[in-house]
Amino acid sequence: MSDVNDFIAGLPKAELHLHIEGALEPEMMFALAQRNGVALPYADVEAIRAAYSFTRLQDFLDLYYRGMSVLLTEADFYDLTLAYLRRVAQDNVRHTEIFFDPQGHTGRGLAFETALNGISRALADGEAELGITSHIILCFLRHLPAEEAMATLDQALPHRDRIVGVGLDSSEQGHPPAKFKAVFDKARAAGFLTVAHAGEEGPPEYIWSALDDLQVLRIDHGVRALEDPDLMLELARRKMPLTVCPLSNLRLCVVDDMTAHPLKMMLDRGLVVTVNSDDPAYFGGYVNDNYYAVRQALALSDEELALIARNSFGASFLDEATKAKYIAEVDAYVASTGRSVAS
Ligand code: HPA
Ligand code: ZN
């Protein structure tokens, strides 16, 4: 590993855009299929990896929903989540905000609580073992009717203490954020914080809609904001965090080449950019791999890398004192490397 990648490896960071079902590595998919007696349409782990060749978001989603069919019990969600935490502890992730897709599970007959209980128990044990703090964010599947999202929100209400917020994922095109305005109104009234995927494949109008109709606190992806100068100004004015996922964008052909990724331009225009892995088991890398990829392709400086790490804590749903504690860890780390990086 090069010296500059050592710098990334040691940077304390938060991951704010991670679908836990997208952390299901082929090895675990196979093991859980055997444990649960689920048939998979793949001969072996290599065949699973070979299938991960995507030209657009929907190609990935089709395999992502198929992959999650092996997740049946609370223990499965527990094992999946603890494996993710142990993996990202190596990347010096100090805090993570994990998405889960309850409708991907209740639609297969699982109880709403099965996934939530397994994930939250692993997060508690992971914090004790690894010191990584965490939050859980429930995502609604936007390709399904708003009424089903509303019913899912109702299922979540008794668990408000374990779910910090709600988001919106799955097939973006044709499913604008406005479709879920009433759901998000009710979620905010119940005390949930809100985020939404927008401007991944969908147009800049969807980012406007996430801001105005859903009143989100972060935009997930948002890379198509570059197409709308007024939107860029508004995102900067609002200091709206964007959870950017470079390897995901590359693997889903949102960008043709990492050197064409808009992340550096977004930073240069003053946007609050963070770097995340999205679905690391499917897109070829965990969070540090995403930092390495953009550093190399876009020639990011140490200052920019440290800023992205600070942003990751600043944009989190931690309380202000804890954010400040983690940001001070970034500053202390940078100072300890002897690099001169302005805050
Ligand atoms: N976009 C939309 N839906 C998703 C994604 C994504 O990147 N990952 C998992 N569900
Ligand atoms: Zn995502």
mmCIF file of C-alpha atoms and ligand atoms in Angstrom:
data_model
loop_
_atom_site.group_PDB
_atom_site.id
_atom_site.type_symbol
_atom_site.label_atom_id
_atom_site.label_comp_id
_atom_site.label_asym_id
_atom_site.label_seq_id
_atom_site.Cartn_x
_atom_site.Cartn_y
_atom_site.Cartn_z
ATOM 1 C CA MET A 1 0.000 0.000 0.000
ATOM 2 C CA SER A 2 1.376 3.397 -0.886
ATOM 3 C CA ASP A 3 2.119 6.024 1.705
ATOM 4 C CA VAL A 4 -0.880 8.104 0.676
ATOM 5 C CA ASN A 5 -3.153 5.072 1.030
ATOM 6 C CA ASP A 6 -1.697 4.564 4.510
ATOM 7 C CA PHE A 7 -3.002 8.055 5.239
ATOM 8 C CA ILE A 8 -6.504 6.995 4.152
ATOM 9 C CA ALA A 9 -6.298 3.698 6.045
ATOM 10 C CA GLY A 10 -5.637 5.467 9.329
ATOM 11 C CA LEU A 11 -8.181 8.258 8.883
ATOM 12 C CA PRO A 12 -11.056 7.929 11.365
ATOM 13 C CA LYS A 13 -14.251 7.986 9.329
ATOM 14 C CA ALA A 14 -17.993 7.405 9.363
ATOM 15 C CA GLU A 15 -19.918 5.454 6.750
ATOM 16 C CA LEU A 16 -23.327 6.995 6.042
ATOM 17 C CA HIS A 17 -24.488 5.116 2.942
ATOM 18 C CA LEU A 18 -24.387 1.375 3.410
ATOM 19 C CA HIS A 19 -27.198 -1.061 2.644
ATOM 20 C CA ILE A 20 -26.650 -3.948 5.025
ATOM 21 C CA GLU A 21 -28.169 -6.376 2.515
ATOM 22 C CA GLY A 22 -25.513 -5.122 0.089
ATOM 23 C CA ALA A 23 -22.775 -6.274 2.477
ATOM 24 C CA LEU A 24 -23.774 -9.908 1.881
ATOM 25 C CA GLU A 25 -20.563 -11.397 0.513
ATOM 26 C CA PRO A 26 -20.896 -14.376 -1.870
ATOM 27 C CA GLU A 27 -19.275 -16.682 0.714
ATOM 28 C CA MET A 28 -21.889 -15.791 3.311
ATOM 29 C CA MET A 29 -24.679 -15.957 0.718
ATOM 30 C CA PHE A 30 -23.639 -19.532 -0.001
ATOM 31 C CA ALA A 31 -23.251 -20.475 3.653
ATOM 32 C CA LEU A 32 -26.671 -19.048 4.583
ATOM 33 C CA ALA A 33 -28.306 -20.732 1.588
ATOM 34 C CA GLN A 34 -26.990 -24.055 2.889
ATOM 35 C CA ARG A 35 -27.909 -23.303 6.501
ATOM 36 C CA ASN A 36 -31.445 -22.370 5.491
ATOM 37 C CA GLY A 37 -32.010 -24.857 2.674
ATOM 38 C CA VAL A 38 -32.480 -22.098 0.104
ATOM 39 C CA ALA A 39 -31.698 -22.923 -3.537
ATOM 40 C CA LEU A 40 -29.487 -20.377 -5.311
ATOM 41 C CA PRO A 41 -29.172 -20.196 -9.103
ATOM 42 C CA TYR A 42 -25.371 -20.233 -8.827
ATOM 43 C CA ALA A 43 -23.042 -23.261 -8.808
ATOM 44 C CA ASP A 44 -20.472 -21.667 -6.510
ATOM 45 C CA VAL A 45 -19.048 -18.449 -5.122
ATOM 46 C CA GLU A 46 -17.118 -17.753 -8.336
ATOM 47 C CA ALA A 47 -20.354 -17.974 -10.325
ATOM 48 C CA ILE A 48 -21.941 -15.393 -8.025
ATOM 49 C CA ARG A 49 -19.013 -13.006 -8.499
ATOM 50 C CA ALA A 50 -19.088 -13.591 -12.255
ATOM 51 C CA ALA A 51 -22.750 -12.559 -12.347
ATOM 52 C CA TYR A 52 -21.924 -9.128 -10.888
ATOM 53 C CA SER A 53 -21.597 -7.281 -14.163
ATOM 54 C CA PHE A 54 -24.029 -4.394 -14.388
ATOM 55 C CA THR A 55 -24.902 -1.740 -16.928
ATOM 56 C CA ARG A 56 -27.479 0.106 -14.824
ATOM 57 C CA LEU A 57 -29.071 0.222 -11.381
ATOM 58 C CA GLN A 58 -31.851 -2.253 -12.217
ATOM 59 C CA ASP A 59 -29.349 -4.985 -13.241
ATOM 60 C CA PHE A 60 -27.861 -4.755 -9.769
ATOM 61 C CA LEU A 61 -31.197 -4.560 -7.963
ATOM 62 C CA ASP A 62 -32.404 -7.779 -9.599
ATOM 63 C CA LEU A 63 -29.421 -9.679 -8.125
ATOM 64 C CA TYR A 64 -29.555 -7.794 -4.834
ATOM 65 C CA TYR A 65 -33.157 -8.885 -4.201
ATOM 66 C CA ARG A 66 -32.327 -12.435 -5.269
ATOM 67 C CA GLY A 67 -29.312 -12.476 -2.933
ATOM 68 C CA MET A 68 -31.311 -11.394 0.086
ATOM 69 C CA SER A 69 -33.565 -14.456 -0.273
ATOM 70 C CA VAL A 70 -31.050 -16.394 1.866
ATOM 71 C CA LEU A 71 -31.701 -14.082 4.846
ATOM 72 C CA LEU A 72 -34.447 -15.790 6.835
ATOM 73 C CA THR A 73 -33.719 -15.671 10.558
ATOM 74 C CA GLU A 74 -32.664 -13.100 13.115
ATOM 75 C CA ALA A 75 -29.325 -14.951 13.336
ATOM 76 C CA ASP A 76 -28.767 -14.387 9.603
ATOM 77 C CA PHE A 77 -29.160 -10.617 9.965
ATOM 78 C CA TYR A 78 -27.009 -10.705 13.086
ATOM 79 C CA ASP A 79 -24.175 -12.564 11.328
ATOM 80 C CA LEU A 80 -24.388 -10.286 8.276
ATOM 81 C CA THR A 81 -24.221 -7.118 10.349
ATOM 82 C CA LEU A 82 -21.413 -8.264 12.650
ATOM 83 C CA ALA A 83 -19.350 -9.371 9.632
ATOM 84 C CA TYR A 84 -19.762 -5.894 8.119
ATOM 85 C CA LEU A 85 -18.673 -4.205 11.355
ATOM 86 C CA ARG A 86 -15.613 -6.436 11.729
ATOM 87 C CA ARG A 87 -14.648 -5.708 8.137
ATOM 88 C CA VAL A 88 -14.954 -1.933 8.392
ATOM 89 C CA ALA A 89 -13.177 -1.821 11.741
ATOM 90 C CA GLN A 90 -10.113 -2.563 9.557
ATOM 91 C CA ASP A 91 -10.931 0.595 7.565
ATOM 92 C CA ASN A 92 -10.994 2.647 10.770
ATOM 93 C CA VAL A 93 -14.723 3.267 10.511
ATOM 94 C CA ARG A 94 -15.690 4.712 13.893
ATOM 95 C CA HIS A 95 -19.413 5.282 13.242
ATOM 96 C CA THR A 96 -21.858 3.859 10.716
ATOM 97 C CA GLU A 97 -25.462 4.588 9.722
ATOM 98 C CA ILE A 98 -26.885 1.439 8.222
ATOM 99 C CA PHE A 99 -29.784 1.208 5.782
ATOM 100 C CA PHE A 100 -32.048 -1.798 5.759
ATOM 101 C CA ASP A 101 -34.904 -2.658 3.395
ATOM 102 C CA PRO A 102 -37.698 -4.166 5.510
ATOM 103 C CA GLN A 103 -40.018 -4.525 2.515
ATOM 104 C CA GLY A 104 -37.416 -6.764 0.882
ATOM 105 C CA HIS A 105 -38.036 -9.125 3.786
ATOM 106 C CA THR A 106 -41.669 -8.678 4.804
ATOM 107 C CA GLY A 107 -42.515 -9.189 1.111
ATOM 108 C CA ARG A 108 -41.009 -12.681 1.477
ATOM 109 C CA GLY A 109 -43.047 -13.462 4.577
ATOM 110 C CA LEU A 110 -40.595 -12.461 7.321
ATOM 111 C CA ALA A 111 -41.822 -10.532 10.348
ATOM 112 C CA PHE A 112 -40.835 -6.844 10.389
ATOM 113 C CA GLU A 113 -38.905 -7.447 13.620
ATOM 114 C CA THR A 114 -36.712 -10.298 12.315
ATOM 115 C CA ALA A 115 -34.305 -8.069 10.399
ATOM 116 C CA LEU A 116 -34.464 -5.218 12.892
ATOM 117 C CA ASN A 117 -33.742 -7.434 15.906
ATOM 118 C CA GLY A 118 -30.800 -9.175 14.256
ATOM 119 C CA ILE A 119 -29.262 -5.935 12.991
ATOM 120 C CA SER A 120 -29.694 -4.031 16.243
ATOM 121 C CA ARG A 121 -28.320 -6.874 18.389
ATOM 122 C CA ALA A 122 -25.223 -7.077 16.169
ATOM 123 C CA LEU A 123 -24.746 -3.313 16.328
ATOM 124 C CA ALA A 124 -24.830 -3.425 20.139
ATOM 125 C CA ASP A 125 -22.387 -6.343 20.279
ATOM 126 C CA GLY A 126 -20.232 -4.717 17.602
ATOM 127 C CA GLU A 127 -19.987 -1.515 19.601
ATOM 128 C CA ALA A 128 -18.881 -3.500 22.672
ATOM 129 C CA GLU A 129 -16.327 -5.485 20.657
ATOM 130 C CA LEU A 130 -15.036 -2.836 18.254
ATOM 131 C CA GLY A 131 -16.071 0.555 19.648
ATOM 132 C CA ILE A 132 -17.987 1.420 16.460
ATOM 133 C CA THR A 133 -21.110 3.490 17.123
ATOM 134 C CA SER A 134 -24.095 3.219 14.806
ATOM 135 C CA HIS A 135 -27.611 4.161 13.798
ATOM 136 C CA ILE A 136 -30.226 2.283 11.765
ATOM 137 C CA ILE A 137 -32.140 3.910 8.885
ATOM 138 C CA LEU A 138 -35.165 2.194 7.338
ATOM 139 C CA CYS A 139 -35.444 2.575 3.569
ATOM 140 C CA PHE A 140 -38.726 2.396 1.667
ATOM 141 C CA LEU A 141 -38.633 0.619 -1.691
ATOM 142 C CA ARG A 142 -39.683 3.336 -4.135
ATOM 143 C CA HIS A 143 -40.759 0.940 -6.901
ATOM 144 C CA LEU A 144 -43.601 -0.224 -4.627
ATOM 145 C CA PRO A 145 -46.780 1.824 -3.981
ATOM 146 C CA ALA A 146 -46.708 4.653 -1.432
ATOM 147 C CA GLU A 147 -49.448 2.840 0.512
ATOM 148 C CA GLU A 148 -47.030 -0.023 1.171
ATOM 149 C CA ALA A 149 -44.388 2.422 2.388
ATOM 150 C CA MET A 150 -47.010 3.918 4.715
ATOM 151 C CA ALA A 151 -47.853 0.465 6.094
ATOM 152 C CA THR A 152 -44.123 -0.159 6.636
ATOM 153 C CA LEU A 153 -43.818 3.135 8.491
ATOM 154 C CA ASP A 154 -46.674 2.049 10.745
ATOM 155 C CA GLN A 155 -44.778 -1.174 11.485
ATOM 156 C CA ALA A 156 -41.711 0.894 12.402
ATOM 157 C CA LEU A 157 -43.473 3.283 14.782
ATOM 158 C CA PRO A 158 -43.218 1.001 17.860
ATOM 159 C CA HIS A 159 -39.463 0.720 17.204
ATOM 160 C CA ARG A 160 -38.740 4.429 16.919
ATOM 161 C CA ASP A 161 -36.107 4.080 19.668
ATOM 162 C CA ARG A 162 -34.037 1.767 17.445
ATOM 163 C CA ILE A 163 -34.563 3.469 14.063
ATOM 164 C CA VAL A 164 -33.104 6.965 13.746
ATOM 165 C CA GLY A 165 -34.496 7.777 10.338
ATOM 166 C CA VAL A 166 -36.109 6.776 7.081
ATOM 167 C CA GLY A 167 -34.831 6.855 3.507
ATOM 168 C CA LEU A 168 -35.812 5.928 -0.015
ATOM 169 C CA ASP A 169 -34.041 3.438 -2.274
ATOM 170 C CA SER A 170 -34.511 0.931 -5.137
ATOM 171 C CA SER A 171 -35.410 1.786 -8.769
ATOM 172 C CA GLU A 172 -35.175 5.550 -9.121
ATOM 173 C CA GLN A 173 -36.375 6.340 -12.647
ATOM 174 C CA GLY A 174 -40.140 6.879 -12.743
ATOM 175 C CA HIS A 175 -40.426 7.006 -8.951
ATOM 176 C CA PRO A 176 -39.829 10.627 -7.916
ATOM 177 C CA PRO A 177 -39.517 11.504 -4.236
ATOM 178 C CA ALA A 178 -42.845 13.386 -4.381
ATOM 179 C CA LYS A 179 -44.592 10.004 -4.608
ATOM 180 C CA PHE A 180 -43.703 9.554 -0.914
ATOM 181 C CA LYS A 181 -44.492 13.050 0.404
ATOM 182 C CA ALA A 182 -47.266 11.914 2.751
ATOM 183 C CA VAL A 183 -45.128 9.048 4.086
ATOM 184 C CA PHE A 184 -42.228 11.375 4.847
ATOM 185 C CA ASP A 185 -44.561 13.984 6.398
ATOM 186 C CA LYS A 186 -45.818 11.334 8.785
ATOM 187 C CA ALA A 187 -42.304 10.001 9.447
ATOM 188 C CA ARG A 188 -40.979 13.460 10.330
ATOM 189 C CA ALA A 189 -43.970 14.107 12.582
ATOM 190 C CA ALA A 190 -43.146 10.853 14.390
ATOM 191 C CA GLY A 191 -39.571 12.045 14.984
ATOM 192 C CA PHE A 192 -37.707 10.163 12.261
ATOM 193 C CA LEU A 193 -34.870 11.977 10.488
ATOM 194 C CA THR A 194 -35.077 11.770 6.707
ATOM 195 C CA VAL A 195 -32.758 11.027 3.794
ATOM 196 C CA ALA A 196 -33.406 9.894 0.224
ATOM 197 C CA HIS A 197 -31.544 8.466 -2.738
ATOM 198 C CA ALA A 198 -31.816 11.084 -5.469
ATOM 199 C CA GLY A 199 -29.832 12.000 -8.550
ATOM 200 C CA GLU A 200 -28.111 8.616 -8.848
ATOM 201 C CA GLU A 201 -29.801 7.689 -12.138
ATOM 202 C CA GLY A 202 -32.695 10.098 -11.772
ATOM 203 C CA PRO A 203 -32.583 13.729 -12.969
ATOM 204 C CA PRO A 204 -31.750 16.842 -10.894
ATOM 205 C CA GLU A 205 -35.515 17.434 -10.487
ATOM 206 C CA TYR A 206 -35.591 14.416 -8.183
ATOM 207 C CA ILE A 207 -32.986 16.070 -5.952
ATOM 208 C CA TRP A 208 -35.124 19.222 -5.804
ATOM 209 C CA SER A 209 -38.092 17.030 -4.927
ATOM 210 C CA ALA A 210 -36.170 15.267 -2.151
ATOM 211 C CA LEU A 211 -35.254 18.666 -0.697
ATOM 212 C CA ASP A 212 -38.635 20.349 -1.074
ATOM 213 C CA ASP A 213 -41.208 17.536 -0.871
ATOM 214 C CA LEU A 214 -39.420 15.220 1.576
ATOM 215 C CA GLN A 215 -37.355 17.856 3.449
ATOM 216 C CA VAL A 216 -34.417 15.486 3.706
ATOM 217 C CA LEU A 217 -31.347 16.145 5.843
ATOM 218 C CA ARG A 218 -28.996 14.342 3.444
ATOM 219 C CA ILE A 219 -29.073 13.370 -0.220
ATOM 220 C CA ASP A 220 -27.863 9.856 -1.009
ATOM 221 C CA HIS A 221 -25.739 9.930 -4.194
ATOM 222 C CA GLY A 222 -26.804 13.278 -5.737
ATOM 223 C CA VAL A 223 -24.111 13.089 -8.408
ATOM 224 C CA ARG A 224 -26.451 14.304 -11.165
ATOM 225 C CA ALA A 225 -26.737 17.656 -9.353
ATOM 226 C CA LEU A 226 -23.844 18.797 -11.555
ATOM 227 C CA GLU A 227 -26.311 19.110 -14.441
ATOM 228 C CA ASP A 228 -28.206 21.949 -12.712
ATOM 229 C CA PRO A 229 -26.163 25.033 -11.718
ATOM 230 C CA ASP A 230 -28.973 26.454 -9.564
ATOM 231 C CA LEU A 231 -29.230 23.175 -7.681
ATOM 232 C CA MET A 232 -25.477 23.164 -7.061
ATOM 233 C CA LEU A 233 -25.749 26.637 -5.561
ATOM 234 C CA GLU A 234 -28.712 25.619 -3.428
ATOM 235 C CA LEU A 235 -26.984 22.465 -2.123
ATOM 236 C CA ALA A 236 -23.946 24.554 -1.182
ATOM 237 C CA ARG A 237 -26.109 27.270 0.422
ATOM 238 C CA ARG A 238 -27.957 24.696 2.536
ATOM 239 C CA LYS A 239 -24.714 22.838 3.376
ATOM 240 C CA MET A 240 -26.645 19.750 2.339
ATOM 241 C CA PRO A 241 -24.555 16.610 2.829
ATOM 242 C CA LEU A 242 -24.276 14.182 -0.085
ATOM 243 C CA THR A 243 -23.396 10.548 0.507
ATOM 244 C CA VAL A 244 -21.408 9.783 -2.622
ATOM 245 C CA CYS A 245 -20.518 6.170 -3.522
ATOM 246 C CA PRO A 246 -17.816 6.213 -6.222
ATOM 247 C CA LEU A 247 -17.339 2.478 -6.852
ATOM 248 C CA SER A 248 -21.115 2.029 -6.988
ATOM 249 C CA ASN A 249 -21.334 4.798 -9.584
ATOM 250 C CA LEU A 250 -18.617 3.129 -11.635
ATOM 251 C CA ARG A 251 -20.087 -0.384 -11.435
ATOM 252 C CA LEU A 252 -23.609 0.855 -12.294
ATOM 253 C CA CYS A 253 -22.271 2.922 -15.208
ATOM 254 C CA VAL A 254 -23.415 6.215 -13.675
ATOM 255 C CA VAL A 255 -19.897 7.318 -14.676
ATOM 256 C CA ASP A 256 -17.894 5.767 -17.544
ATOM 257 C CA ASP A 257 -14.564 6.020 -15.817
ATOM 258 C CA MET A 258 -13.466 7.038 -12.319
ATOM 259 C CA THR A 259 -11.508 9.950 -13.779
ATOM 260 C CA ALA A 260 -14.887 11.300 -14.965
ATOM 261 C CA HIS A 261 -16.434 11.100 -11.483
ATOM 262 C CA PRO A 262 -17.903 14.467 -10.395
ATOM 263 C CA LEU A 263 -16.758 14.184 -6.753
ATOM 264 C CA LYS A 264 -13.844 16.604 -7.127
ATOM 265 C CA MET A 265 -16.024 19.157 -8.883
ATOM 266 C CA MET A 266 -18.596 18.804 -6.119
ATOM 267 C CA LEU A 267 -15.899 19.494 -3.512
ATOM 268 C CA ASP A 268 -14.605 22.451 -5.503
ATOM 269 C CA ARG A 269 -18.099 23.975 -5.600
ATOM 270 C CA GLY A 270 -18.310 23.791 -1.822
ATOM 271 C CA LEU A 271 -20.663 20.824 -1.455
ATOM 272 C CA VAL A 272 -20.560 18.738 1.734
ATOM 273 C CA VAL A 273 -19.329 15.512 0.163
ATOM 274 C CA THR A 274 -18.874 12.198 1.958
ATOM 275 C CA VAL A 275 -17.477 8.922 0.550
ATOM 276 C CA ASN A 276 -19.233 5.607 1.144
ATOM 277 C CA SER A 277 -19.481 2.061 -0.219
ATOM 278 C CA ASP A 278 -23.264 1.608 -0.857
ATOM 279 C CA ASP A 279 -23.261 -2.188 -1.428
ATOM 280 C CA PRO A 280 -19.661 -3.289 -0.896
ATOM 281 C CA ALA A 281 -20.204 -6.999 -1.586
ATOM 282 C CA TYR A 282 -21.583 -6.138 -5.034
ATOM 283 C CA PHE A 283 -19.448 -3.172 -6.079
ATOM 284 C CA GLY A 284 -15.958 -4.393 -5.361
ATOM 285 C CA GLY A 285 -14.911 -2.470 -2.314
ATOM 286 C CA TYR A 286 -15.509 -1.240 1.225
ATOM 287 C CA VAL A 287 -15.251 2.371 2.254
ATOM 288 C CA ASN A 288 -11.454 2.695 2.120
ATOM 289 C CA ASP A 289 -11.430 1.206 -1.374
ATOM 290 C CA ASN A 290 -13.766 4.036 -2.362
ATOM 291 C CA TYR A 291 -11.405 6.619 -0.852
ATOM 292 C CA TYR A 292 -8.448 5.003 -2.655
ATOM 293 C CA ALA A 293 -10.275 4.988 -5.979
ATOM 294 C CA VAL A 294 -11.174 8.683 -5.948
ATOM 295 C CA ARG A 295 -7.845 9.744 -4.522
ATOM 296 C CA GLN A 296 -6.070 8.053 -7.369
ATOM 297 C CA ALA A 297 -8.428 8.956 -10.221
ATOM 298 C CA LEU A 298 -9.059 12.551 -9.149
ATOM 299 C CA ALA A 299 -5.701 13.322 -7.500
ATOM 300 C CA LEU A 300 -7.325 14.344 -4.222
ATOM 301 C CA SER A 301 -5.042 16.047 -1.742
ATOM 302 C CA ASP A 302 -4.610 15.058 1.901
ATOM 303 C CA GLU A 303 -6.587 18.188 2.772
ATOM 304 C CA GLU A 304 -9.488 17.011 0.667
ATOM 305 C CA LEU A 305 -9.368 13.492 2.111
ATOM 306 C CA ALA A 306 -9.343 14.847 5.659
ATOM 307 C CA LEU A 307 -12.225 17.188 4.784
ATOM 308 C CA ILE A 308 -14.261 14.240 3.478
ATOM 309 C CA ALA A 309 -13.597 12.344 6.723
ATOM 310 C CA ARG A 310 -14.612 15.376 8.809
ATOM 311 C CA ASN A 311 -17.725 15.760 6.663
ATOM 312 C CA SER A 312 -18.641 12.139 7.347
ATOM 313 C CA PHE A 313 -18.948 12.843 11.049
ATOM 314 C CA GLY A 314 -20.421 16.322 10.610
ATOM 315 C CA ALA A 315 -23.152 14.941 8.322
ATOM 316 C CA SER A 316 -23.989 12.058 10.654
ATOM 317 C CA PHE A 317 -27.003 11.878 12.953
ATOM 318 C CA LEU A 318 -24.795 11.844 16.054
ATOM 319 C CA ASP A 319 -25.298 14.531 18.691
ATOM 320 C CA GLU A 320 -23.115 17.618 18.354
ATOM 321 C CA ALA A 321 -20.747 16.689 21.204
ATOM 322 C CA THR A 322 -20.037 13.263 19.730
ATOM 323 C CA LYS A 323 -19.536 14.738 16.264
ATOM 324 C CA ALA A 324 -17.010 17.154 17.752
ATOM 325 C CA LYS A 325 -15.234 14.301 19.540
ATOM 326 C CA TYR A 326 -14.840 12.318 16.317
ATOM 327 C CA ILE A 327 -13.792 15.378 14.294
ATOM 328 C CA ALA A 328 -11.134 16.052 16.931
ATOM 329 C CA GLU A 329 -9.941 12.466 16.341
ATOM 330 C CA VAL A 330 -9.530 13.276 12.645
ATOM 331 C CA ASP A 331 -7.569 16.426 13.504
ATOM 332 C CA ALA A 332 -5.361 14.551 15.993
ATOM 333 C CA TYR A 333 -4.718 11.831 13.416
ATOM 334 C CA VAL A 334 -3.768 14.346 10.735
ATOM 335 C CA ALA A 335 -1.448 16.141 13.174
ATOM 336 C CA SER A 336 0.127 12.798 14.161
ATOM 337 C CA THR A 337 1.011 12.072 10.512
ATOM 338 C CA GLY A 338 2.962 15.311 10.359
ATOM 339 C CA ARG A 339 0.919 16.515 7.414
ATOM 340 C CA SER A 340 -0.205 20.101 7.382
ATOM 341 C CA VAL A 341 -3.925 19.936 6.800
ATOM 342 C CA ALA A 342 -6.015 22.995 7.530
ATOM 343 C CA SER A 343 -9.357 22.449 9.287
HETATM 344 N N1 HPA B 1 -29.609 2.730 -5.285
HETATM 345 C C1 HPA B 1 -30.891 2.421 -5.121
HETATM 346 N N2 HPA B 1 -31.303 1.413 -4.374
HETATM 347 C C2 HPA B 1 -30.406 0.668 -3.750
HETATM 348 C C3 HPA B 1 -29.064 0.924 -3.879
HETATM 349 C C4 HPA B 1 -28.651 2.018 -4.678
HETATM 350 O O1 HPA B 1 -27.458 2.328 -4.846
HETATM 351 N N3 HPA B 1 -28.436 -0.022 -3.132
HETATM 352 C C5 HPA B 1 -29.376 -0.804 -2.572
HETATM 353 N N4 HPA B 1 -30.572 -0.389 -2.951
HETATM 354 ZN ZN ZN B 2 -27.640 3.246 -1.909
#
